[in-house]
Amino acid sequence: MSEITILVIEDDPAVRRGIVDVLEYAGYRTLEAADGHAGMDLALKANFRLLLLDLVMPGPSGFDILEALKKKRPGQAVIILSARGEENDRVRGLVNGADDYVVKPFSMKELLARVDAVLRRTCERTAPADSREVPGGKVDFKERVLIFSDGRREELSDRENDLLRYLLDSNGRIISREEILRNLWGLDPDRTETRTIDMHIMHLRAKLGDKDQSLLATVRGKGYRWMS
């Protein structure tokens, strides 16, 4: 369960804190946003397995976020959390791609049960592949090794293996050092030396044979992007 990240978009600070505390106590990693603007940004850019989404908040509404998210990630699991329990709202949320709809007020025990149920139902569609093709070969994530068509093999450390998977799954978007530390390794970017990311990137490039950064590019001042 430690590998599962849940994004919580909820404008009520007490409700959001309660949800985050319960999820983290249950062993999940969490990301959180307090309004529609920050929520939209995280929903479209961050890596997470499940979104818990409030409907009414400052900025873009939960429905706006759900619509944008489903256009970019059709298979993303979403649970709507809302005091709006009217049938039309529930139907609209489910029709637009939400996996479940929990009406406030709810017990944290019920919420955890809904979270577990949605994750079980969606695990097949979100399960990461054991291997992926890379230029000149493939990466076997289960064995943590790069295998090239010329017979060359490069062993990967656990961190290199996780980082390469994260970059490949990013679909070409820019990944910041802070995002890698927070979402991938569960570290606080403000308390961690970010050069550790640079070193892992350098090692990955060497093992990929990416001397000219044609595969794994540095975007100055922003982070890294998988180009292939």
mmCIF file of C-alpha atoms in Angstrom:
data_model
loop_
_atom_site.group_PDB
_atom_site.id
_atom_site.type_symbol
_atom_site.label_atom_id
_atom_site.label_comp_id
_atom_site.label_asym_id
_atom_site.label_seq_id
_atom_site.Cartn_x
_atom_site.Cartn_y
_atom_site.Cartn_z
ATOM 1 C CA MET A 1 0.000 0.000 0.000
ATOM 2 C CA SER A 2 2.992 2.329 0.545
ATOM 3 C CA GLU A 3 3.293 2.781 -3.222
ATOM 4 C CA ILE A 4 -0.259 4.130 -3.595
ATOM 5 C CA THR A 5 -0.661 7.922 -3.684
ATOM 6 C CA ILE A 6 -4.073 9.538 -3.211
ATOM 7 C CA LEU A 7 -4.781 13.156 -4.189
ATOM 8 C CA VAL A 8 -7.291 14.988 -1.962
ATOM 9 C CA ILE A 9 -8.905 18.157 -3.365
ATOM 10 C CA GLU A 10 -11.065 19.705 -0.639
ATOM 11 C CA ASP A 11 -11.451 23.373 0.343
ATOM 12 C CA ASP A 12 -12.615 22.813 3.939
ATOM 13 C CA PRO A 13 -9.333 22.658 5.916
ATOM 14 C CA ALA A 14 -10.768 20.601 8.771
ATOM 15 C CA VAL A 15 -12.323 18.029 6.443
ATOM 16 C CA ARG A 16 -9.186 17.887 4.282
ATOM 17 C CA ARG A 17 -6.907 17.435 7.301
ATOM 18 C CA GLY A 18 -9.111 14.692 8.670
ATOM 19 C CA ILE A 19 -9.125 12.814 5.357
ATOM 20 C CA VAL A 20 -5.366 13.151 4.878
ATOM 21 C CA ASP A 21 -4.631 12.018 8.438
ATOM 22 C CA VAL A 22 -6.838 8.940 8.086
ATOM 23 C CA LEU A 23 -5.365 8.000 4.712
ATOM 24 C CA GLU A 24 -1.793 8.382 5.918
ATOM 25 C CA TYR A 25 -2.545 6.399 9.063
ATOM 26 C CA ALA A 26 -3.902 3.655 6.801
ATOM 27 C CA GLY A 27 -0.585 3.598 4.922
ATOM 28 C CA TYR A 28 -1.343 5.659 1.828
ATOM 29 C CA ARG A 29 0.746 8.517 0.520
ATOM 30 C CA THR A 30 -1.186 11.756 0.001
ATOM 31 C CA LEU A 31 -1.158 14.951 -2.011
ATOM 32 C CA GLU A 32 -3.587 17.741 -1.194
ATOM 33 C CA ALA A 33 -5.051 20.916 -2.664
ATOM 34 C CA ALA A 34 -7.238 23.540 -0.964
ATOM 35 C CA ASP A 35 -8.976 25.083 -3.989
ATOM 36 C CA GLY A 36 -9.884 24.442 -7.592
ATOM 37 C CA HIS A 37 -6.843 26.167 -9.066
ATOM 38 C CA ALA A 38 -4.275 24.151 -7.132
ATOM 39 C CA GLY A 39 -6.470 21.083 -7.514
ATOM 40 C CA MET A 40 -6.625 21.386 -11.296
ATOM 41 C CA ASP A 41 -2.841 21.781 -11.485
ATOM 42 C CA LEU A 42 -2.141 18.705 -9.359
ATOM 43 C CA ALA A 43 -4.864 16.616 -10.997
ATOM 44 C CA LEU A 44 -3.357 17.154 -14.444
ATOM 45 C CA LYS A 45 0.339 17.048 -13.544
ATOM 46 C CA ALA A 46 0.897 14.832 -10.496
ATOM 47 C CA ASN A 47 1.114 11.049 -10.391
ATOM 48 C CA PHE A 48 -1.467 9.381 -8.161
ATOM 49 C CA ARG A 49 -3.662 6.284 -8.126
ATOM 50 C CA LEU A 50 -6.907 7.785 -6.791
ATOM 51 C CA LEU A 51 -8.460 11.260 -6.577
ATOM 52 C CA LEU A 52 -10.841 12.294 -3.782
ATOM 53 C CA LEU A 53 -12.622 15.308 -5.241
ATOM 54 C CA ASP A 54 -14.868 17.934 -3.650
ATOM 55 C CA LEU A 55 -17.385 19.581 -5.999
ATOM 56 C CA VAL A 56 -17.865 23.134 -4.672
ATOM 57 C CA MET A 57 -14.741 25.220 -3.987
ATOM 58 C CA PRO A 58 -13.046 28.467 -5.035
ATOM 59 C CA GLY A 59 -11.812 28.430 -8.622
ATOM 60 C CA PRO A 60 -12.640 25.584 -11.001
ATOM 61 C CA SER A 61 -15.344 23.302 -9.638
ATOM 62 C CA GLY A 62 -14.964 19.601 -9.028
ATOM 63 C CA PHE A 63 -16.932 18.962 -12.210
ATOM 64 C CA ASP A 64 -14.485 21.170 -14.164
ATOM 65 C CA ILE A 65 -11.539 19.225 -12.747
ATOM 66 C CA LEU A 66 -13.208 15.882 -13.431
ATOM 67 C CA GLU A 67 -13.904 16.828 -17.055
ATOM 68 C CA ALA A 68 -10.326 18.009 -17.694
ATOM 69 C CA LEU A 69 -8.829 14.989 -15.932
ATOM 70 C CA LYS A 70 -10.881 12.438 -17.853
ATOM 71 C CA LYS A 71 -9.835 14.004 -21.165
ATOM 72 C CA LYS A 72 -6.174 13.583 -20.236
ATOM 73 C CA ARG A 73 -6.370 10.338 -18.200
ATOM 74 C CA PRO A 74 -9.555 8.426 -19.074
ATOM 75 C CA GLY A 75 -8.750 5.548 -16.735
ATOM 76 C CA GLN A 76 -8.022 7.651 -13.638
ATOM 77 C CA ALA A 77 -9.922 6.508 -10.533
ATOM 78 C CA VAL A 78 -12.007 9.247 -8.862
ATOM 79 C CA ILE A 79 -14.273 9.398 -5.820
ATOM 80 C CA ILE A 80 -16.419 12.530 -5.503
ATOM 81 C CA LEU A 81 -16.907 13.927 -1.986
ATOM 82 C CA SER A 82 -19.746 16.410 -1.733
ATOM 83 C CA ALA A 83 -22.572 17.750 0.404
ATOM 84 C CA ARG A 84 -24.556 17.969 -2.798
ATOM 85 C CA GLY A 85 -26.397 14.687 -2.589
ATOM 86 C CA GLU A 86 -29.054 15.470 -5.169
ATOM 87 C CA GLU A 87 -29.651 12.732 -7.688
ATOM 88 C CA ASN A 88 -28.749 14.940 -10.660
ATOM 89 C CA ASP A 89 -25.316 15.717 -9.184
ATOM 90 C CA ARG A 90 -24.637 12.071 -8.378
ATOM 91 C CA VAL A 91 -25.663 11.006 -11.865
ATOM 92 C CA ARG A 92 -23.608 13.790 -13.487
ATOM 93 C CA GLY A 93 -20.504 12.792 -11.529
ATOM 94 C CA LEU A 94 -20.838 9.101 -12.344
ATOM 95 C CA VAL A 95 -21.706 9.706 -16.004
ATOM 96 C CA ASN A 96 -18.648 11.968 -16.339
ATOM 97 C CA GLY A 97 -16.351 9.217 -15.138
ATOM 98 C CA ALA A 98 -16.294 9.160 -11.317
ATOM 99 C CA ASP A 99 -15.990 5.686 -9.806
ATOM 100 C CA ASP A 100 -17.963 6.483 -6.648
ATOM 101 C CA TYR A 101 -19.838 9.346 -4.967
ATOM 102 C CA VAL A 102 -19.753 9.855 -1.185
ATOM 103 C CA VAL A 103 -22.203 12.346 0.334
ATOM 104 C CA LYS A 104 -21.095 14.518 3.260
ATOM 105 C CA PRO A 105 -21.149 14.101 6.175
ATOM 106 C CA PHE A 106 -19.535 10.679 6.043
ATOM 107 C CA SER A 107 -17.600 8.588 8.543
ATOM 108 C CA MET A 108 -13.909 8.056 7.951
ATOM 109 C CA LYS A 109 -14.497 4.324 8.292
ATOM 110 C CA GLU A 110 -16.949 4.463 5.396
ATOM 111 C CA LEU A 111 -14.567 6.575 3.332
ATOM 112 C CA LEU A 112 -11.714 4.116 3.807
ATOM 113 C CA ALA A 113 -14.002 1.266 2.778
ATOM 114 C CA ARG A 114 -14.968 3.170 -0.389
ATOM 115 C CA VAL A 115 -11.312 3.948 -1.124
ATOM 116 C CA ASP A 116 -10.301 0.312 -0.726
ATOM 117 C CA ALA A 117 -13.211 -0.849 -2.894
ATOM 118 C CA VAL A 118 -12.434 1.563 -5.741
ATOM 119 C CA LEU A 119 -8.732 0.687 -5.648
ATOM 120 C CA ARG A 120 -9.586 -3.013 -5.840
ATOM 121 C CA ARG A 121 -11.915 -2.445 -8.797
ATOM 122 C CA THR A 122 -9.457 -0.274 -10.678
ATOM 123 C CA CYS A 123 -6.205 -2.080 -9.866
ATOM 124 C CA GLU A 124 -6.294 -4.019 -13.128
ATOM 125 C CA ARG A 125 -6.526 -0.956 -15.324
ATOM 126 C CA THR A 126 -3.881 0.947 -13.352
ATOM 127 C CA ALA A 127 -1.441 -1.882 -12.720
ATOM 128 C CA PRO A 128 2.030 -0.932 -13.970
ATOM 129 C CA ALA A 129 3.585 -3.034 -16.700
ATOM 130 C CA ASP A 130 6.488 -5.321 -15.771
ATOM 131 C CA SER A 131 8.477 -4.129 -18.789
ATOM 132 C CA ARG A 132 8.561 -1.249 -21.264
ATOM 133 C CA GLU A 133 10.394 -0.648 -24.504
ATOM 134 C CA VAL A 134 13.123 1.968 -24.619
ATOM 135 C CA PRO A 135 15.191 2.951 -27.668
ATOM 136 C CA GLY A 136 17.538 0.086 -28.446
ATOM 137 C CA GLY A 137 15.998 -2.353 -25.995
ATOM 138 C CA LYS A 138 13.656 -2.629 -23.038
ATOM 139 C CA VAL A 139 13.546 -2.172 -19.280
ATOM 140 C CA ASP A 140 12.450 -5.062 -17.081
ATOM 141 C CA PHE A 141 11.077 -3.390 -13.958
ATOM 142 C CA LYS A 142 10.540 -6.651 -12.118
ATOM 143 C CA GLU A 143 14.182 -7.686 -12.508
ATOM 144 C CA ARG A 144 15.417 -4.061 -12.392
ATOM 145 C CA VAL A 145 17.532 -4.320 -15.527
ATOM 146 C CA LEU A 146 17.940 -2.626 -18.905
ATOM 147 C CA ILE A 147 18.291 -5.168 -21.729
ATOM 148 C CA PHE A 148 19.557 -3.904 -25.081
ATOM 149 C CA SER A 149 19.238 -5.525 -28.501
ATOM 150 C CA ASP A 150 23.039 -5.787 -28.799
ATOM 151 C CA GLY A 151 23.103 -8.006 -25.686
ATOM 152 C CA ARG A 152 24.229 -5.337 -23.259
ATOM 153 C CA ARG A 153 22.611 -5.404 -19.810
ATOM 154 C CA GLU A 154 22.615 -2.669 -17.185
ATOM 155 C CA GLU A 155 21.427 -3.390 -13.659
ATOM 156 C CA LEU A 156 19.286 -0.691 -12.035
ATOM 157 C CA SER A 157 19.136 0.262 -8.384
ATOM 158 C CA ASP A 158 15.702 0.396 -6.754
ATOM 159 C CA ARG A 159 15.680 4.186 -6.999
ATOM 160 C CA GLU A 160 16.830 4.184 -10.629
ATOM 161 C CA ASN A 161 14.197 1.582 -11.472
ATOM 162 C CA ASP A 162 11.402 3.595 -9.833
ATOM 163 C CA LEU A 163 12.600 6.843 -11.380
ATOM 164 C CA LEU A 164 12.765 5.410 -14.894
ATOM 165 C CA ARG A 165 9.237 3.997 -14.570
ATOM 166 C CA TYR A 166 7.954 7.361 -13.315
ATOM 167 C CA LEU A 167 9.547 9.201 -16.227
ATOM 168 C CA LEU A 168 8.217 6.735 -18.795
ATOM 169 C CA ASP A 169 4.712 7.015 -17.303
ATOM 170 C CA SER A 170 4.807 10.822 -17.427
ATOM 171 C CA ASN A 171 3.879 10.893 -21.154
ATOM 172 C CA GLY A 172 6.429 13.576 -22.002
ATOM 173 C CA ARG A 173 5.483 16.163 -19.382
ATOM 174 C CA ILE A 174 8.168 17.964 -17.366
ATOM 175 C CA ILE A 175 8.869 16.366 -13.987
ATOM 176 C CA SER A 176 10.367 18.630 -11.329
ATOM 177 C CA ARG A 177 12.921 17.515 -8.763
ATOM 178 C CA GLU A 178 10.415 18.407 -6.039
ATOM 179 C CA GLU A 179 7.724 16.201 -7.579
ATOM 180 C CA ILE A 180 10.103 13.247 -7.749
ATOM 181 C CA LEU A 181 11.105 13.649 -4.113
ATOM 182 C CA ARG A 182 7.550 14.093 -2.850
ATOM 183 C CA ASN A 183 5.556 11.706 -5.034
ATOM 184 C CA LEU A 184 8.071 9.000 -5.833
ATOM 185 C CA TRP A 185 10.240 8.731 -2.721
ATOM 186 C CA GLY A 186 7.949 10.263 -0.094
ATOM 187 C CA LEU A 187 10.496 12.902 0.965
ATOM 188 C CA ASP A 188 9.968 16.561 1.862
ATOM 189 C CA PRO A 189 11.670 18.647 -0.875
ATOM 190 C CA ASP A 190 12.344 21.450 1.614
ATOM 191 C CA ARG A 191 14.351 19.120 3.831
ATOM 192 C CA THR A 192 16.163 17.077 1.194
ATOM 193 C CA GLU A 193 19.190 17.911 -0.932
ATOM 194 C CA THR A 194 17.831 17.906 -4.490
ATOM 195 C CA ARG A 195 21.230 17.041 -5.995
ATOM 196 C CA THR A 196 20.416 13.437 -5.155
ATOM 197 C CA ILE A 197 17.958 13.572 -8.082
ATOM 198 C CA ASP A 198 20.636 14.961 -10.381
ATOM 199 C CA MET A 199 22.942 12.074 -9.474
ATOM 200 C CA HIS A 200 20.261 9.461 -10.202
ATOM 201 C CA ILE A 201 19.477 11.135 -13.530
ATOM 202 C CA MET A 202 23.177 11.112 -14.427
ATOM 203 C CA HIS A 203 23.430 7.400 -13.618
ATOM 204 C CA LEU A 204 20.315 6.610 -15.662
ATOM 205 C CA ARG A 205 21.686 8.491 -18.672
ATOM 206 C CA ALA A 206 24.944 6.559 -18.460
ATOM 207 C CA LYS A 207 23.128 3.220 -18.346
ATOM 208 C CA LEU A 208 20.804 4.232 -21.181
ATOM 209 C CA GLY A 209 23.759 5.422 -23.290
ATOM 210 C CA ASP A 210 22.091 8.826 -23.478
ATOM 211 C CA LYS A 211 25.170 11.046 -23.832
ATOM 212 C CA ASP A 212 23.384 13.785 -25.797
ATOM 213 C CA GLN A 213 20.259 13.822 -23.578
ATOM 214 C CA SER A 214 18.068 12.876 -26.527
ATOM 215 C CA LEU A 215 16.075 10.523 -24.284
ATOM 216 C CA LEU A 216 16.189 12.121 -20.849
ATOM 217 C CA ALA A 217 16.415 15.884 -21.239
ATOM 218 C CA THR A 218 17.020 18.537 -18.603
ATOM 219 C CA VAL A 219 14.578 21.436 -18.881
ATOM 220 C CA ARG A 220 16.456 24.357 -17.374
ATOM 221 C CA GLY A 221 14.895 25.636 -14.173
ATOM 222 C CA LYS A 222 11.997 23.183 -14.364
ATOM 223 C CA GLY A 223 13.127 19.568 -14.188
ATOM 224 C CA TYR A 224 13.356 16.606 -16.543
ATOM 225 C CA ARG A 225 11.423 15.244 -19.502
ATOM 226 C CA TRP A 226 11.441 11.811 -21.148
ATOM 227 C CA MET A 227 11.626 12.654 -24.862
ATOM 228 C CA SER A 228 11.186 9.303 -26.603
#
